[in-house]
Short mmCIF file of C-alpha atoms in Angstrom, two decimals:
data_model
loop_
_atom_site.label_atom_id
_atom_site.label_comp_id
_atom_site.label_asym_id
_atom_site.label_seq_id
_atom_site.Cartn_x
_atom_site.Cartn_y
_atom_site.Cartn_z
CA MET A 1 -19.22 -7.52 15.39
CA SER A 2 -22.74 -8.22 14.20
CA GLY A 3 -24.03 -4.69 14.68
CA GLY A 4 -22.13 -1.57 13.62
CA THR A 5 -19.46 -1.15 11.01
CA ASP A 6 -16.14 0.61 11.47
CA ILE A 7 -15.26 3.95 9.95
CA PRO A 8 -13.12 3.38 6.85
CA LEU A 9 -9.51 4.63 6.92
CA GLY A 10 -8.32 4.10 3.37
CA LEU A 11 -9.58 4.34 -0.19
CA LEU A 12 -7.83 2.93 -3.24
CA ALA A 13 -9.08 4.88 -6.25
CA GLU A 14 -8.34 3.25 -9.58
CA LEU A 15 -8.87 6.35 -11.69
CA THR A 16 -8.36 4.60 -15.02
CA HIS A 17 -7.47 1.23 -16.49
CA ARG A 18 -5.42 2.88 -19.25
CA CYS A 19 -1.69 2.21 -18.84
CA PRO A 20 1.38 2.56 -21.04
CA LEU A 21 2.87 -0.64 -19.57
CA GLN A 22 1.79 -4.21 -20.36
CA CYS A 23 2.88 -6.11 -17.24
CA GLY A 24 1.71 -9.69 -17.15
CA TYR A 25 1.14 -9.54 -13.37
CA CYS A 26 -1.29 -6.60 -13.37
CA SER A 27 -3.87 -6.78 -10.60
CA ASN A 28 -6.53 -5.14 -12.77
CA PRO A 29 -9.30 -7.39 -14.07
CA LEU A 30 -8.85 -9.13 -17.44
CA GLU A 31 -11.70 -7.07 -18.87
CA LEU A 32 -10.16 -3.62 -18.76
CA LEU A 33 -12.38 -0.57 -19.07
CA LYS A 34 -11.88 1.89 -21.90
CA ALA A 35 -11.65 5.64 -21.27
CA ASN A 36 -15.33 6.22 -22.12
CA ARG A 37 -16.39 4.15 -19.07
CA GLU A 38 -14.40 6.28 -16.60
CA LEU A 39 -16.07 8.60 -14.10
CA ASP A 40 -15.84 12.26 -15.08
CA THR A 41 -13.99 14.83 -12.98
CA GLU A 42 -17.04 16.14 -11.12
CA THR A 43 -18.12 12.65 -10.08
CA TRP A 44 -14.64 11.78 -8.81
CA LEU A 45 -14.44 15.05 -6.84
CA ASP A 46 -17.84 14.32 -5.31
CA VAL A 47 -16.69 10.79 -4.44
CA PHE A 48 -13.59 12.16 -2.69
CA ARG A 49 -15.60 14.71 -0.72
CA GLN A 50 -17.96 11.95 0.38
CA ALA A 51 -15.00 9.75 1.32
CA ALA A 52 -13.52 12.50 3.50
CA ASP A 53 -16.91 13.01 5.21
CA LEU A 54 -17.13 9.27 5.79
CA GLY A 55 -13.83 9.44 7.70
CA VAL A 56 -11.31 8.27 5.11
CA LEU A 57 -7.83 9.54 6.06
CA GLN A 58 -5.69 8.28 3.19
CA VAL A 59 -6.43 8.00 -0.52
CA HIS A 60 -4.22 5.99 -2.85
CA LEU A 61 -4.52 7.30 -6.41
CA SER A 62 -3.84 4.41 -8.71
CA GLY A 63 -4.93 2.77 -11.96
CA GLY A 64 -3.94 1.71 -14.59
CA GLU A 65 -1.75 4.75 -14.79
CA PRO A 66 -3.36 7.62 -12.82
CA THR A 67 -1.22 10.34 -14.46
CA LEU A 68 -3.09 9.68 -17.73
CA ARG A 69 -6.01 11.48 -16.08
CA GLN A 70 -5.59 15.16 -16.95
CA ASP A 71 -7.63 16.11 -13.85
CA LEU A 72 -5.21 14.50 -11.38
CA GLU A 73 -4.09 17.90 -10.03
CA ASP A 74 -7.73 18.85 -9.31
CA ILE A 75 -8.27 15.55 -7.53
CA VAL A 76 -5.15 15.97 -5.37
CA ALA A 77 -6.11 19.57 -4.54
CA CYS A 78 -9.64 18.52 -3.58
CA LEU A 79 -8.32 15.83 -1.23
CA ALA A 80 -5.68 18.14 0.26
CA ARG A 81 -8.39 20.70 1.07
CA SER A 82 -10.19 18.01 3.10
CA GLY A 83 -6.98 17.13 4.96
CA VAL A 84 -6.82 13.68 3.35
CA TYR A 85 -3.33 12.21 2.92
CA THR A 86 -2.66 11.59 -0.77
CA ASN A 87 -0.50 8.85 -2.22
CA LEU A 88 0.19 8.66 -5.95
CA ILE A 89 0.85 5.12 -7.21
CA THR A 90 2.47 5.48 -10.61
CA ALA A 91 4.66 3.73 -13.17
CA ALA A 92 6.19 7.20 -13.71
CA VAL A 93 6.90 6.85 -17.44
CA THR A 94 4.29 9.52 -18.23
CA LEU A 95 5.29 11.94 -15.49
CA PRO A 96 7.48 14.80 -16.69
CA GLY A 97 9.06 17.09 -14.11
CA ASP A 98 6.62 20.00 -14.51
CA ARG A 99 3.63 17.69 -14.00
CA LEU A 100 5.14 16.30 -10.80
CA LYS A 101 5.81 19.82 -9.61
CA ALA A 102 2.18 20.77 -10.28
CA LEU A 103 1.01 17.72 -8.31
CA LYS A 104 3.30 18.60 -5.42
CA ASN A 105 1.97 22.17 -5.46
CA ALA A 106 -1.58 20.81 -5.45
CA GLY A 107 -0.75 19.13 -2.13
CA LEU A 108 0.47 15.63 -2.98
CA ASP A 109 1.90 13.99 0.17
CA HIS A 110 3.74 10.91 -1.10
CA ILE A 111 4.67 9.13 -4.31
CA GLN A 112 5.08 5.43 -4.95
CA ILE A 113 6.94 4.53 -8.15
CA SER A 114 6.83 0.98 -9.46
CA PHE A 115 9.94 -0.64 -10.92
CA GLN A 116 9.42 -3.82 -12.94
CA GLY A 117 13.12 -4.64 -12.70
CA ALA A 118 16.27 -3.28 -11.07
CA THR A 119 17.88 -3.02 -14.53
CA ASP A 120 16.90 -1.44 -17.83
CA GLU A 121 16.73 -4.84 -19.54
CA THR A 122 14.40 -6.50 -17.01
CA THR A 123 12.20 -3.42 -16.76
CA PHE A 124 11.66 -3.54 -20.52
CA ARG A 125 11.19 -7.31 -20.65
CA ILE A 126 8.29 -7.10 -18.15
CA GLY A 127 6.63 -3.75 -18.92
CA HIS A 128 7.35 -3.60 -22.68
CA TYR A 129 7.95 0.15 -22.57
CA LYS A 130 11.12 1.59 -24.11
CA ASN A 131 13.46 3.50 -21.84
CA ALA A 132 11.09 3.03 -18.90
CA PHE A 133 13.91 2.41 -16.41
CA GLU A 134 15.58 5.77 -17.06
CA LYS A 135 12.26 7.62 -17.05
CA LYS A 136 11.36 6.10 -13.68
CA ARG A 137 14.74 7.01 -12.23
CA ALA A 138 14.41 10.57 -13.50
CA ALA A 139 10.94 10.88 -11.94
CA ALA A 140 12.22 9.46 -8.64
CA ARG A 141 15.09 11.96 -8.55
CA GLN A 142 12.70 14.79 -9.38
CA ALA A 143 10.37 13.69 -6.57
CA ARG A 144 13.21 13.81 -4.06
CA ALA A 145 14.40 17.18 -5.39
CA LEU A 146 10.87 18.49 -4.74
CA GLY A 147 10.98 17.09 -1.19
CA LEU A 148 8.38 14.37 -1.82
CA PRO A 149 8.86 11.20 0.22
CA LEU A 150 9.39 8.25 -2.11
CA THR A 151 8.45 4.60 -2.04
CA ILE A 152 9.88 2.18 -4.58
CA ASN A 153 7.41 -0.61 -5.32
CA ALA A 154 8.96 -3.80 -6.65
CA PRO A 155 6.41 -6.45 -7.67
CA ILE A 156 8.34 -9.74 -7.43
CA HIS A 157 7.85 -12.90 -9.50
CA ARG A 158 9.95 -15.55 -11.24
CA LEU A 159 11.31 -13.17 -13.90
CA ASN A 160 12.86 -10.71 -11.42
CA ILE A 161 13.17 -12.47 -8.06
CA GLU A 162 16.96 -12.68 -8.49
CA GLU A 163 17.08 -8.87 -8.53
CA VAL A 164 15.75 -8.37 -4.99
CA PRO A 165 19.22 -7.31 -3.66
CA ALA A 166 19.58 -4.92 -6.61
CA PHE A 167 16.18 -3.39 -5.78
CA VAL A 168 17.51 -2.53 -2.31
CA ASP A 169 20.55 -0.81 -3.88
CA LEU A 170 18.26 1.03 -6.28
CA ALA A 171 16.04 2.28 -3.46
CA LEU A 172 19.09 3.58 -1.57
CA GLU A 173 20.54 5.17 -4.69
CA LEU A 174 17.26 6.99 -5.35
CA ASP A 175 17.01 8.15 -1.71
CA ALA A 176 13.72 6.33 -1.18
CA GLU A 177 12.25 6.17 2.31
CA ARG A 178 10.37 2.93 1.70
CA LEU A 179 10.85 -0.13 -0.47
CA GLU A 180 8.00 -2.53 -1.01
CA ILE A 181 9.17 -6.00 -1.91
CA ALA A 182 5.73 -7.16 -2.97
CA ASN A 183 5.48 -10.72 -4.14
CA VAL A 184 2.83 -10.77 -6.82
CA GLN A 185 -0.59 -11.91 -5.69
CA TYR A 186 -2.27 -14.11 -8.20
CA TYR A 187 -5.46 -12.33 -9.25
CA GLY A 188 -6.45 -10.79 -12.57
CA TRP A 189 -3.65 -10.90 -15.13
CA ALA A 190 -1.26 -12.45 -12.61
CA GLU A 191 -3.61 -15.38 -12.15
CA LEU A 192 -3.81 -15.84 -15.91
CA ASN A 193 -0.01 -15.83 -16.10
CA LYS A 194 0.77 -17.59 -12.87
CA ALA A 195 2.35 -20.64 -14.53
CA ALA A 196 5.04 -18.32 -15.90
CA LEU A 197 5.33 -15.99 -12.90
CA LEU A 198 5.25 -18.06 -9.72
CA PRO A 199 8.82 -18.48 -8.41
CA ASP A 200 9.92 -21.85 -7.10
CA ARG A 201 10.11 -22.55 -3.40
CA GLU A 202 13.93 -22.41 -3.24
CA GLN A 203 13.98 -18.90 -4.73
CA VAL A 204 11.32 -17.75 -2.27
CA THR A 205 13.25 -19.11 0.73
CA GLN A 206 16.43 -17.31 -0.38
CA GLN A 207 14.46 -14.10 -0.87
CA ILE A 208 12.95 -14.26 2.61
CA ASP A 209 16.41 -14.81 4.17
CA PHE A 210 17.84 -11.87 2.25
CA VAL A 211 14.98 -9.50 3.09
CA THR A 212 15.06 -10.43 6.78
CA ARG A 213 18.78 -9.54 6.94
CA ALA A 214 18.40 -6.37 4.86
CA ARG A 215 15.59 -5.09 7.06
CA GLU A 216 17.78 -5.48 10.13
CA ASP A 217 20.86 -3.94 8.51
CA LEU A 218 18.91 -0.96 7.19
CA THR A 219 16.89 -0.12 10.30
CA GLY A 220 16.58 3.65 10.49
CA VAL A 221 17.84 3.99 6.91
CA LEU A 222 15.26 2.35 4.65
CA ASN A 223 11.85 0.94 5.57
CA ILE A 224 11.42 -2.36 3.74
CA ASP A 225 7.84 -3.61 3.63
CA PHE A 226 7.65 -7.22 2.61
CA VAL A 227 4.60 -8.92 1.11
CA PRO A 228 5.47 -12.62 1.26
CA PRO A 229 4.08 -15.03 -1.32
CA ASP A 230 1.25 -16.98 0.26
CA TYR A 231 1.55 -19.90 -2.15
CA TYR A 232 4.26 -21.47 -0.03
CA ALA A 233 2.91 -20.40 3.36
CA ASP A 234 1.17 -22.56 5.95
CA TYR A 235 -1.40 -19.92 6.82
CA PRO A 236 -3.18 -17.34 4.69
CA LYS A 237 -2.58 -13.60 4.77
CA PRO A 238 -4.98 -11.45 6.83
CA CYS A 239 -6.41 -10.12 3.59
CA MET A 240 -7.44 -6.42 3.83
CA GLY A 241 -7.37 -6.87 7.62
CA GLY A 242 -10.81 -8.42 7.15
CA TRP A 243 -13.43 -7.92 4.42
CA ALA A 244 -14.82 -4.35 4.39
CA LYS A 245 -13.16 -3.67 7.74
CA ASP A 246 -11.34 -0.38 7.24
CA ALA A 247 -10.74 0.15 3.52
CA PHE A 248 -12.45 0.04 0.16
CA MET A 249 -11.75 0.53 -3.50
CA ILE A 250 -13.44 2.29 -6.40
CA ALA A 251 -12.96 1.09 -9.99
CA PRO A 252 -12.66 3.52 -12.94
CA ASP A 253 -16.38 3.21 -13.75
CA GLY A 254 -17.48 3.91 -10.16
CA THR A 255 -18.02 0.34 -8.99
CA MET A 256 -17.32 0.30 -5.25
CA LEU A 257 -15.52 -2.80 -3.98
CA PRO A 258 -14.19 -4.17 -0.68
CA CYS A 259 -10.86 -4.93 -2.43
CA HIS A 260 -9.35 -4.53 -5.89
CA ALA A 261 -9.90 -8.16 -6.84
CA ALA A 262 -13.43 -8.49 -5.46
CA GLN A 263 -15.10 -8.49 -8.88
CA SER A 264 -13.53 -11.89 -9.47
CA ILE A 265 -16.12 -13.21 -7.00
CA THR A 266 -18.86 -13.55 -9.60
CA SER A 267 -21.40 -14.77 -7.04
CA LEU A 268 -21.56 -11.21 -5.66
CA SER A 269 -22.91 -8.11 -7.34
CA PHE A 270 -21.48 -4.70 -6.57
CA GLU A 271 -22.97 -1.23 -6.42
CA ASN A 272 -21.89 1.94 -8.15
CA VAL A 273 -21.13 5.36 -6.68
CA ARG A 274 -23.05 6.93 -9.58
CA GLU A 275 -26.21 5.45 -8.12
CA LYS A 276 -25.73 5.43 -4.36
CA PRO A 277 -23.87 7.46 -1.73
CA LEU A 278 -20.60 5.94 -0.49
CA GLN A 279 -21.91 5.72 3.06
CA ALA A 280 -24.92 3.62 2.03
CA ILE A 281 -22.72 1.20 0.10
CA TRP A 282 -20.14 1.00 2.90
CA GLU A 283 -22.71 0.37 5.63
CA ARG A 284 -25.60 -1.41 4.00
CA SER A 285 -24.74 -3.08 0.69
CA ASP A 286 -24.99 -6.86 0.46
CA SER A 287 -21.52 -7.07 -1.09
CA PHE A 288 -19.79 -5.20 1.74
CA ASN A 289 -21.72 -7.09 4.40
CA ALA A 290 -21.22 -10.50 2.76
CA TYR A 291 -18.02 -11.44 4.62
CA ARG A 292 -17.86 -8.89 7.42
CA GLY A 293 -17.14 -10.28 10.86
CA THR A 294 -17.21 -14.05 11.37
CA ASP A 295 -20.84 -15.15 10.89
CA TRP A 296 -20.27 -16.13 7.24
CA MET A 297 -17.39 -18.48 8.02
CA SER A 298 -17.32 -22.23 7.62
CA ASP A 299 -17.20 -24.22 10.87
CA ARG A 300 -13.53 -24.94 10.15
CA CYS A 301 -12.67 -21.22 10.27
CA LYS A 302 -15.10 -20.36 13.05
CA ALA A 303 -13.50 -22.91 15.38
CA CYS A 304 -9.92 -21.98 14.42
CA PRO A 305 -7.70 -20.19 16.99
CA ARG A 306 -6.39 -18.07 14.10
CA ARG A 307 -9.90 -16.85 13.24
CA ASP A 308 -9.22 -13.32 14.50
CA ILE A 309 -5.65 -13.27 13.15
CA ASP A 310 -6.23 -13.94 9.45
CA PHE A 311 -10.05 -13.88 9.19
CA GLY A 312 -10.06 -17.01 7.04
CA GLY A 313 -7.68 -15.40 4.53
CA CYS A 314 -8.57 -14.07 1.11
CA ARG A 315 -12.15 -14.44 -0.20
CA CYS A 316 -11.06 -13.95 -3.81
CA GLN A 317 -8.47 -16.72 -3.64
CA ALA A 318 -10.98 -19.01 -1.92
CA PHE A 319 -13.47 -18.39 -4.74
CA ALA A 320 -10.87 -18.73 -7.52
CA VAL A 321 -9.62 -22.10 -6.32
CA THR A 322 -12.73 -23.69 -4.75
CA GLY A 323 -15.64 -21.89 -6.43
CA ASN A 324 -16.98 -20.99 -2.98
CA ALA A 325 -16.05 -17.61 -1.51
CA THR A 326 -16.90 -18.71 2.06
CA GLU A 327 -14.38 -21.56 1.96
CA THR A 328 -11.13 -21.39 3.92
CA ASP A 329 -8.44 -19.66 1.84
CA PRO A 330 -6.57 -22.60 0.19
CA ALA A 331 -3.28 -20.98 1.27
CA CYS A 332 -4.21 -22.35 4.71
CA ILE A 333 -2.74 -25.73 5.63
CA LYS A 334 -6.15 -26.68 7.08
CA SER A 335 -7.91 -26.24 3.74
CA PRO A 336 -8.79 -29.44 1.86
CA PHE A 337 -7.74 -27.54 -1.30
CA HIS A 338 -4.28 -26.62 0.04
CA GLU A 339 -2.33 -28.96 -2.26
CA GLU A 340 -4.44 -28.04 -5.27
CA LEU A 341 -3.32 -24.44 -4.93
CA ARG A 342 0.18 -25.29 -6.17
CA ALA A 343 -0.75 -28.04 -8.60
CA PHE A 344 -0.31 -26.55 -12.07
CA PRO A 345 2.31 -26.94 -14.80
CA THR A 346 4.87 -24.17 -15.30
CA SER A 347 5.02 -22.23 -18.54
CA THR A 348 7.12 -19.52 -20.18
CA THR A 349 4.25 -17.71 -21.90
CA VAL A 350 3.24 -14.34 -20.45
CA HIS A 351 0.08 -12.72 -21.83
CA LYS A 352 0.63 -8.96 -22.12
CA ARG A 353 -1.86 -6.75 -20.29
CA MET A 354 -3.91 -4.93 -22.95
CA ILE A 355 -7.29 -3.25 -23.13
CA GLY A 356 -9.61 -5.26 -25.31
CA ALA A 357 -7.36 -8.32 -25.40
CA THR A 358 -9.16 -11.58 -26.00
CA ILE A 359 -7.70 -14.26 -23.83
CA ALA A 360 -8.32 -17.96 -24.19
CA LYS A 361 -8.27 -18.95 -20.55
CA VAL A 362 -6.92 -22.45 -19.94
CA MET B 1 26.56 6.37 -6.08
CA THR B 2 24.55 5.12 -3.11
CA VAL B 3 23.35 7.93 -0.85
CA ALA B 4 25.24 7.66 2.40
CA ARG B 5 22.45 7.64 4.95
CA LYS B 6 23.04 6.41 8.46
CA ARG B 7 20.78 5.29 11.26
CA ALA B 8 20.41 8.14 13.72
CA ILE B 9 21.27 7.23 17.32
CA LEU B 10 19.39 9.60 19.58
CA THR B 11 20.85 11.25 22.68
CA ALA B 12 19.59 13.90 25.11
CA ASP B 13 21.23 16.50 22.84
CA SER B 14 19.41 15.39 19.66
CA VAL B 15 16.82 17.81 18.29
CA PRO B 16 13.86 15.82 16.91
CA ILE B 17 11.33 17.06 14.38
CA LEU B 18 8.34 15.57 12.60
CA PRO B 19 9.06 15.87 8.86
CA ALA B 20 6.41 17.73 6.85
CA HIS B 21 5.04 14.52 5.36
CA VAL B 22 4.39 12.96 8.78
CA ARG B 23 1.32 14.75 10.06
CA LEU B 24 0.02 14.70 13.64
CA VAL B 25 -3.62 15.78 13.45
CA PHE B 26 -6.70 15.62 15.62
CA ASN B 27 -9.48 13.68 13.91
CA GLU B 28 -12.84 15.17 14.92
CA LYS B 29 -14.86 12.25 13.65
CA ARG B 30 -13.00 9.74 15.83
CA GLU B 31 -12.18 12.26 18.60
CA SER B 32 -8.64 11.01 18.53
CA TRP B 33 -5.12 12.07 17.56
CA VAL B 34 -3.77 10.36 14.49
CA VAL B 35 -0.43 10.33 12.67
CA LEU B 36 -0.61 10.23 8.87
CA ALA B 37 2.55 8.97 7.17
CA PRO B 38 3.43 7.27 3.87
CA GLU B 39 1.10 4.24 3.64
CA LYS B 40 0.78 4.24 7.43
CA ILE B 41 -1.77 5.44 9.96
CA LEU B 42 -0.82 5.44 13.64
CA TRP B 43 -2.88 6.13 16.77
CA PRO B 44 -0.56 7.60 19.42
CA ASP B 45 -1.69 7.55 23.07
CA ASP B 46 -1.90 10.76 25.13
CA ILE B 47 1.70 10.63 26.32
CA SER B 48 3.02 9.94 22.81
CA VAL B 49 1.01 12.89 21.49
CA LEU B 50 2.54 15.17 24.10
CA ILE B 51 6.07 14.05 23.15
CA LEU B 52 5.39 14.41 19.43
CA GLN B 53 3.91 17.88 19.90
CA ASN B 54 7.20 18.88 21.48
CA CYS B 55 9.28 17.63 18.53
CA ASP B 56 9.45 21.09 17.02
CA GLY B 57 12.98 21.08 15.60
CA ALA B 58 14.07 23.67 18.17
CA ARG B 59 14.28 21.84 21.49
CA SER B 60 16.57 18.93 22.36
CA ILE B 61 15.25 15.69 23.83
CA GLY B 62 16.80 16.73 27.18
CA GLU B 63 14.83 19.98 27.08
CA ILE B 64 11.65 18.12 26.13
CA ALA B 65 12.16 15.81 29.12
CA ARG B 66 12.55 18.83 31.43
CA ALA B 67 9.43 20.49 30.01
CA LEU B 68 7.37 17.33 30.38
CA SER B 69 8.70 16.60 33.89
CA LYS B 70 6.68 19.56 35.12
CA GLU B 71 3.52 18.31 33.42
CA PHE B 72 3.97 14.75 34.71
CA SER B 73 5.42 15.86 38.07
CA ALA B 74 8.20 13.29 37.69
CA PRO B 75 11.94 14.06 37.57
CA SER B 76 13.26 14.60 34.03
CA SER B 77 15.98 11.98 34.64
CA GLU B 78 13.22 9.41 35.06
CA ILE B 79 11.26 10.25 31.95
CA LEU B 80 14.29 10.97 29.72
CA GLY B 81 14.93 7.24 29.21
CA ASP B 82 11.32 6.58 28.25
CA ILE B 83 11.26 9.48 25.81
CA LEU B 84 14.58 8.41 24.24
CA GLU B 85 13.30 4.87 23.79
CA PHE B 86 10.05 6.06 22.21
CA LEU B 87 11.73 8.50 19.83
CA GLN B 88 14.49 6.03 18.86
CA ASP B 89 11.76 3.63 17.74
CA TRP B 90 10.04 6.37 15.74
CA SER B 91 13.36 7.44 14.25
CA ASP B 92 14.11 3.86 13.25
CA ARG B 93 10.81 3.86 11.36
CA LEU B 94 11.76 7.22 9.77
CA LEU B 95 8.74 8.91 11.36
CA ILE B 96 10.85 11.57 13.04
CA ARG B 97 14.13 13.14 11.91
CA LEU B 98 16.84 15.02 13.72
CA ALA B 99 16.86 18.73 12.94
CA GLU B 100 20.56 18.89 12.05
CA GLN B 101 20.35 15.90 9.71
CA SER B 102 17.14 16.84 7.94
CA GLY B 103 18.57 19.92 6.21
CA GLY B 104 15.07 20.94 5.18
CA LYS B 105 14.47 17.72 3.26
CA PRO B 106 12.01 15.15 4.56
#
């Protein structure tokens, strides 16, 4: 695919980096943007109209915590008018019933509520927000009462991996349609805290066995989507289905990215929707074209029979571990850096996610 | 406390319906039918589109098979099995519901 680009299907809009939770696995960058760097309402609405014209069919409204944006109803309504399917990705501790009702009335199609634990205690230990568990459950019940389809998102790591069966019970109790058992991917804050968050191999194996059984037992009852941890895999994940293939992301300040972690690749520079139309960035920017297709690949990846299955894996992980974003993802058994990926001491210290935090990176 | 939901096993008497949050729409830009669902986008082929368009919450799968037998000029007994298999798969992925079980809720 040297010539044309595909039409994008999905847009992840990180409306803000502000968040009431302080989870140590957050996928946001370490340098979080303050409110004064966020796009204003008119710019976001223009971005969403452009996205719809470009062919985007689904928009995931995320953050930070997207409900901290007071214009969320306007954004949902604007997308609904264009026929775009809207998905709200929220921690749901700042989402009272009347707000949710207003969002539903504006045309919201689906809500995804994150749970840091399957118990009150774990939820607090990870997110550091009092009474979060009950608030989330109340929001989930309210969503179902309004007829909104519900996904429970459970980001899994060493501090909650034992609760995977309890997450399934929680999803059933809350009448969710989907449960995402999403093993944390180690970018941003998660990468900083990975020595304290990465589960051991035995725990991961048990989890995979449990989820495989649960998916079978609950066919037609609960859809369980499973994001396996690639640290113990032989082959990398097909990250984003290929770089800039069918989705993109916009950061709170308007930076347009092929994926939410792409800014960690410091050898690339990214463009901003304040300065250029979305279509120009999607089709012609150096950053989006950098790893499209297969021309950029090392000979190792080019010659690999899995080339069109996993596309060489994740560019961000390749850059983080090897310093070269065109390297084979070190999660791949064929990578010379494969062993290095897992070689780090474990720790019990978790840095809390905070705006303006100064972190001494080891 | 757990909500007692059960896997729906479809028969010729089942009445299927697309829930409101699973949208079958024609996409002008791609000149193609598309199904929009929670965190999923599906591209049904022409036959699948025809079946899904008939999942209106009023007609049973048996009636849908009879209606489509005229359009495909094949006996409904022949296509009933194919339609049941297709819709069972979609039901297992919670993309369609049965009218009597949905009770107005997605």
